[in-house]
Amino acid sequence: MFVLISAPILRLSDPMKKLLTIALLLATTSSLFAQQSDKYKREAETVTDYIQEKFYDSKSGVYYKTTKHERLDWVWLQSVMFANLAAAARIEPEKYGDKLDAYFKALDGYWDDKAEIPGYEPGLTKGNGHDKYYDDNAWLAIAFVEAYETNKDARYLKRADATQTFVLSGWDDEIGGGIWWHERHKDGTKNTCANGPAAVGCLVLAEHEPQKSAALIQKARDIVAWTNSALQDDDGLFDDRKVVATGEIKRGKLTYNSALMLRANLGLYKATGEKAYLDEAIRIGKAADWFLDENTGVYRDALRYCHFMIEADLELYAETGDTHYLKRAQHNVDELYARWEANRPDDMMSSACLARVLWLMSEVEVK
């Protein structure tokens, strides 16, 4: 709503006029973004409720992979839906808090507490499995910390800690360090997709476990240092994995690899105050324009990968105030939602990824 300024105002000094103009512009911008935030919240709710309707299995308490309901989804795909519900429950606790809690309990179907170091199997398990992926577990550890921050339920933090313990057990000194992709060394590689989220997991846990904080921050330093030396390209972005036996780097850059390393650097900056980490996060953020389609300005990767970069964009914007990252995230979210409305995907994860970033966009504060 705009109000005409009466004549006496016009007699104000030029500096006063400028201040008044700026105040009006800020008020208008704030109002417009509040409307945008409401839009993102409505869209997030639409997508989340669609997932609940089309993919939820009331018997198991988890989600099907596709609308055909032929089988339940793998645990790393379930982890994205859990992160989505954690964000939803933070914003709409009365509607989604119980759903988050029920889902947390249902994920016990994937939890192998009979293993020497417990962790999540990719599918439902009876225990003593040997098919655990360190990256699957890293995503869940991060999401459980977020759930804990939502309602301070100690069960989430306890499970996050146990899950992160499994993740860090994947580190050894072959090729100078790094976390393996798979507990039985399937593929023989150490991957950015395991090391990036492992570092982030250390840092988010460190905020809530003061007795372990120093050790977790140091471990995050070690993981980031190794991943930088082993898998970072000259442009700042990250390749996929390194073959331990030969030292060969498997080339190919995906948004989620660079996104988690960006977040890890941001986390280390916040934990240590060392500006070099912030500078590195900004370098990765700028380099990520490479992932954008030159015609659409949308990340080229599938939603299962690029939603992580949108989240990293929002974190980098929150830290720096650089609107380039906000605009990049906003453009992607708007276009991806339009595509979703036009043709709703058959798989659960694509919708969960979109809903997750819509919830996050609804929380953004414009600087």
Short mmCIF file of N, CA, C and O in Angstrom, two decimals, residues 277-335:
data_model
loop_
_atom_site.label_atom_id
_atom_site.label_comp_id
_atom_site.label_asym_id
_atom_site.label_seq_id
_atom_site.Cartn_x
_atom_site.Cartn_y
_atom_site.Cartn_z
N TYR A 277 38.45 -19.94 5.07
CA TYR A 277 37.35 -20.85 4.77
C TYR A 277 36.19 -20.11 4.10
O TYR A 277 35.54 -20.64 3.19
N LEU A 278 35.89 -18.90 4.55
CA LEU A 278 34.85 -18.12 3.91
C LEU A 278 35.24 -17.78 2.48
O LEU A 278 34.42 -17.88 1.55
N ASP A 279 36.49 -17.40 2.27
CA ASP A 279 36.98 -17.09 0.92
C ASP A 279 36.82 -18.29 0.00
O ASP A 279 36.45 -18.14 -1.17
N GLU A 280 37.11 -19.47 0.54
CA GLU A 280 36.99 -20.68 -0.28
C GLU A 280 35.53 -20.99 -0.60
O GLU A 280 35.20 -21.39 -1.73
N ALA A 281 34.64 -20.79 0.37
CA ALA A 281 33.21 -21.00 0.12
C ALA A 281 32.73 -20.07 -0.99
O ALA A 281 31.96 -20.47 -1.88
N ILE A 282 33.17 -18.81 -0.95
CA ILE A 282 32.78 -17.84 -1.97
C ILE A 282 33.35 -18.23 -3.33
O ILE A 282 32.66 -18.12 -4.36
N ARG A 283 34.58 -18.72 -3.35
CA ARG A 283 35.19 -19.16 -4.61
C ARG A 283 34.37 -20.29 -5.24
O ARG A 283 34.10 -20.30 -6.45
N ILE A 284 33.97 -21.25 -4.41
CA ILE A 284 33.14 -22.36 -4.93
C ILE A 284 31.80 -21.83 -5.41
O ILE A 284 31.28 -22.24 -6.45
N GLY A 285 31.21 -20.91 -4.62
CA GLY A 285 29.92 -20.35 -4.99
C GLY A 285 29.95 -19.63 -6.32
O GLY A 285 29.04 -19.80 -7.16
N LYS A 286 30.98 -18.85 -6.56
CA LYS A 286 31.11 -18.16 -7.85
C LYS A 286 31.31 -19.15 -8.98
O LYS A 286 30.72 -19.01 -10.06
N ALA A 287 32.14 -20.16 -8.73
CA ALA A 287 32.42 -21.16 -9.77
C ALA A 287 31.18 -21.95 -10.15
O ALA A 287 31.08 -22.47 -11.27
N ALA A 288 30.21 -22.03 -9.24
CA ALA A 288 29.01 -22.85 -9.48
C ALA A 288 28.13 -22.29 -10.58
O ALA A 288 27.21 -22.98 -11.04
N ASP A 289 28.39 -21.08 -11.05
CA ASP A 289 27.66 -20.59 -12.23
C ASP A 289 27.89 -21.51 -13.43
O ASP A 289 27.08 -21.55 -14.35
N TRP A 290 28.99 -22.25 -13.40
CA TRP A 290 29.31 -23.20 -14.48
C TRP A 290 28.20 -24.24 -14.65
O TRP A 290 27.99 -24.76 -15.75
N PHE A 291 27.49 -24.55 -13.55
CA PHE A 291 26.45 -25.58 -13.60
C PHE A 291 25.16 -25.10 -14.25
O PHE A 291 24.26 -25.90 -14.51
N LEU A 292 25.02 -23.80 -14.48
CA LEU A 292 23.77 -23.25 -14.98
C LEU A 292 23.63 -23.46 -16.49
O LEU A 292 24.59 -23.26 -17.25
N ASP A 293 22.44 -23.85 -16.91
CA ASP A 293 22.15 -23.92 -18.34
C ASP A 293 22.17 -22.51 -18.91
O ASP A 293 21.54 -21.59 -18.38
N GLU A 294 22.90 -22.33 -19.99
CA GLU A 294 23.09 -20.97 -20.52
C GLU A 294 21.80 -20.37 -21.08
O GLU A 294 21.68 -19.15 -21.20
N ASN A 295 20.83 -21.21 -21.41
CA ASN A 295 19.57 -20.70 -21.96
C ASN A 295 18.52 -20.44 -20.88
O ASN A 295 17.75 -19.48 -20.99
N THR A 296 18.49 -21.27 -19.86
CA THR A 296 17.43 -21.16 -18.85
C THR A 296 17.90 -20.57 -17.53
O THR A 296 17.09 -20.11 -16.73
N GLY A 297 19.23 -20.63 -17.26
CA GLY A 297 19.74 -20.17 -15.97
C GLY A 297 19.44 -21.14 -14.84
O GLY A 297 19.63 -20.81 -13.67
N VAL A 298 19.00 -22.35 -15.18
CA VAL A 298 18.67 -23.38 -14.20
C VAL A 298 19.80 -24.40 -14.14
O VAL A 298 20.42 -24.71 -15.16
N TYR A 299 20.07 -24.93 -12.97
CA TYR A 299 21.12 -25.95 -12.84
C TYR A 299 20.81 -27.13 -13.76
O TYR A 299 19.68 -27.61 -13.83
N ARG A 300 21.86 -27.60 -14.43
CA ARG A 300 21.68 -28.66 -15.43
C ARG A 300 21.40 -30.02 -14.80
O ARG A 300 20.79 -30.89 -15.43
N ASP A 301 21.84 -30.23 -13.57
CA ASP A 301 21.69 -31.53 -12.94
C ASP A 301 20.24 -31.82 -12.56
O ASP A 301 19.42 -30.91 -12.40
N ALA A 302 19.96 -33.11 -12.37
CA ALA A 302 18.64 -33.52 -11.88
C ALA A 302 18.40 -32.94 -10.49
O ALA A 302 19.33 -32.60 -9.76
N LEU A 303 17.13 -32.86 -10.11
CA LEU A 303 16.75 -32.31 -8.81
C LEU A 303 17.45 -32.99 -7.65
O LEU A 303 17.77 -32.36 -6.65
N ARG A 304 17.67 -34.30 -7.77
CA ARG A 304 18.29 -35.03 -6.67
C ARG A 304 19.69 -34.53 -6.35
O ARG A 304 20.20 -34.75 -5.25
N TYR A 305 20.31 -33.87 -7.31
CA TYR A 305 21.63 -33.28 -7.09
C TYR A 305 21.56 -31.77 -6.87
O TYR A 305 22.16 -31.23 -5.94
N CYS A 306 20.82 -31.07 -7.73
CA CYS A 306 20.92 -29.61 -7.73
C CYS A 306 20.23 -28.97 -6.54
O CYS A 306 20.54 -27.83 -6.19
N HIS A 307 19.29 -29.66 -5.88
CA HIS A 307 18.64 -29.02 -4.73
C HIS A 307 19.65 -28.75 -3.62
O HIS A 307 19.49 -27.81 -2.84
N PHE A 308 20.71 -29.54 -3.56
CA PHE A 308 21.75 -29.29 -2.57
C PHE A 308 22.49 -27.98 -2.86
O PHE A 308 22.88 -27.27 -1.93
N MET A 309 22.66 -27.64 -4.15
CA MET A 309 23.32 -26.38 -4.47
C MET A 309 22.42 -25.20 -4.17
O MET A 309 22.89 -24.13 -3.75
N ILE A 310 21.12 -25.36 -4.35
CA ILE A 310 20.18 -24.29 -3.99
C ILE A 310 20.28 -24.02 -2.49
O ILE A 310 20.31 -22.86 -2.05
N GLU A 311 20.34 -25.08 -1.70
CA GLU A 311 20.49 -24.91 -0.25
C GLU A 311 21.82 -24.21 0.08
O GLU A 311 21.87 -23.33 0.95
N ALA A 312 22.88 -24.59 -0.62
CA ALA A 312 24.17 -23.95 -0.40
C ALA A 312 24.12 -22.48 -0.80
O ALA A 312 24.71 -21.62 -0.13
N ASP A 313 23.42 -22.16 -1.89
CA ASP A 313 23.26 -20.77 -2.30
C ASP A 313 22.62 -19.95 -1.19
O ASP A 313 23.05 -18.83 -0.89
N LEU A 314 21.59 -20.50 -0.58
CA LEU A 314 20.88 -19.76 0.48
C LEU A 314 21.76 -19.59 1.71
O LEU A 314 21.72 -18.54 2.36
N GLU A 315 22.57 -20.59 2.03
CA GLU A 315 23.49 -20.45 3.17
C GLU A 315 24.56 -19.40 2.88
O GLU A 315 24.93 -18.61 3.76
N LEU A 316 25.06 -19.39 1.64
CA LEU A 316 26.09 -18.43 1.30
C LEU A 316 25.52 -17.02 1.28
O LEU A 316 26.17 -16.06 1.73
N TYR A 317 24.31 -16.87 0.79
CA TYR A 317 23.64 -15.57 0.83
C TYR A 317 23.44 -15.11 2.27
O TYR A 317 23.71 -13.94 2.61
N ALA A 318 23.00 -16.01 3.15
CA ALA A 318 22.76 -15.65 4.54
C ALA A 318 24.04 -15.16 5.22
O ALA A 318 24.00 -14.27 6.08
N GLU A 319 25.17 -15.73 4.82
CA GLU A 319 26.44 -15.35 5.44
C GLU A 319 27.02 -14.07 4.85
O GLU A 319 27.59 -13.24 5.57
N THR A 320 26.89 -13.90 3.55
CA THR A 320 27.57 -12.79 2.88
C THR A 320 26.66 -11.62 2.52
O THR A 320 27.14 -10.50 2.32
N GLY A 321 25.35 -11.89 2.38
CA GLY A 321 24.44 -10.85 1.91
C GLY A 321 24.54 -10.59 0.42
O GLY A 321 23.90 -9.66 -0.10
N ASP A 322 25.31 -11.38 -0.31
CA ASP A 322 25.47 -11.21 -1.75
C ASP A 322 24.21 -11.73 -2.45
O ASP A 322 23.94 -12.94 -2.47
N THR A 323 23.44 -10.84 -3.05
CA THR A 323 22.15 -11.21 -3.62
C THR A 323 22.28 -12.07 -4.88
O THR A 323 21.29 -12.63 -5.35
N HIS A 324 23.48 -12.20 -5.41
CA HIS A 324 23.67 -13.09 -6.57
C HIS A 324 23.21 -14.50 -6.22
O HIS A 324 22.55 -15.16 -7.03
N TYR A 325 23.55 -14.95 -5.03
CA TYR A 325 23.22 -16.31 -4.62
C TYR A 325 21.74 -16.46 -4.32
O TYR A 325 21.13 -17.49 -4.63
N LEU A 326 21.13 -15.43 -3.76
CA LEU A 326 19.69 -15.45 -3.51
C LEU A 326 18.93 -15.50 -4.84
O LEU A 326 18.00 -16.30 -5.01
N LYS A 327 19.33 -14.64 -5.77
CA LYS A 327 18.65 -14.60 -7.07
C LYS A 327 18.83 -15.92 -7.82
O LYS A 327 17.90 -16.40 -8.48
N ARG A 328 20.02 -16.50 -7.72
CA ARG A 328 20.28 -17.78 -8.39
C ARG A 328 19.38 -18.87 -7.81
O ARG A 328 18.78 -19.66 -8.55
N ALA A 329 19.28 -18.90 -6.49
CA ALA A 329 18.42 -19.89 -5.83
C ALA A 329 16.96 -19.65 -6.19
O ALA A 329 16.22 -20.59 -6.53
N GLN A 330 16.54 -18.40 -6.10
CA GLN A 330 15.13 -18.06 -6.35
C GLN A 330 14.72 -18.40 -7.77
O GLN A 330 13.65 -18.97 -8.00
N HIS A 331 15.58 -18.07 -8.73
CA HIS A 331 15.27 -18.38 -10.13
C HIS A 331 15.13 -19.88 -10.33
O HIS A 331 14.20 -20.34 -11.02
N ASN A 332 16.03 -20.64 -9.75
CA ASN A 332 15.96 -22.10 -9.87
C ASN A 332 14.68 -22.65 -9.25
O ASN A 332 14.00 -23.48 -9.85
N VAL A 333 14.38 -22.21 -8.05
CA VAL A 333 13.20 -22.73 -7.36
C VAL A 333 11.93 -22.39 -8.13
O VAL A 333 11.03 -23.24 -8.30
N ASP A 334 11.82 -21.15 -8.61
CA ASP A 334 10.63 -20.75 -9.36
C ASP A 334 10.45 -21.59 -10.62
O ASP A 334 9.35 -22.06 -10.92
N GLU A 335 11.55 -21.78 -11.36
CA GLU A 335 11.47 -22.55 -12.60
C GLU A 335 11.19 -24.03 -12.32
O GLU A 335 10.38 -24.66 -13.01
#
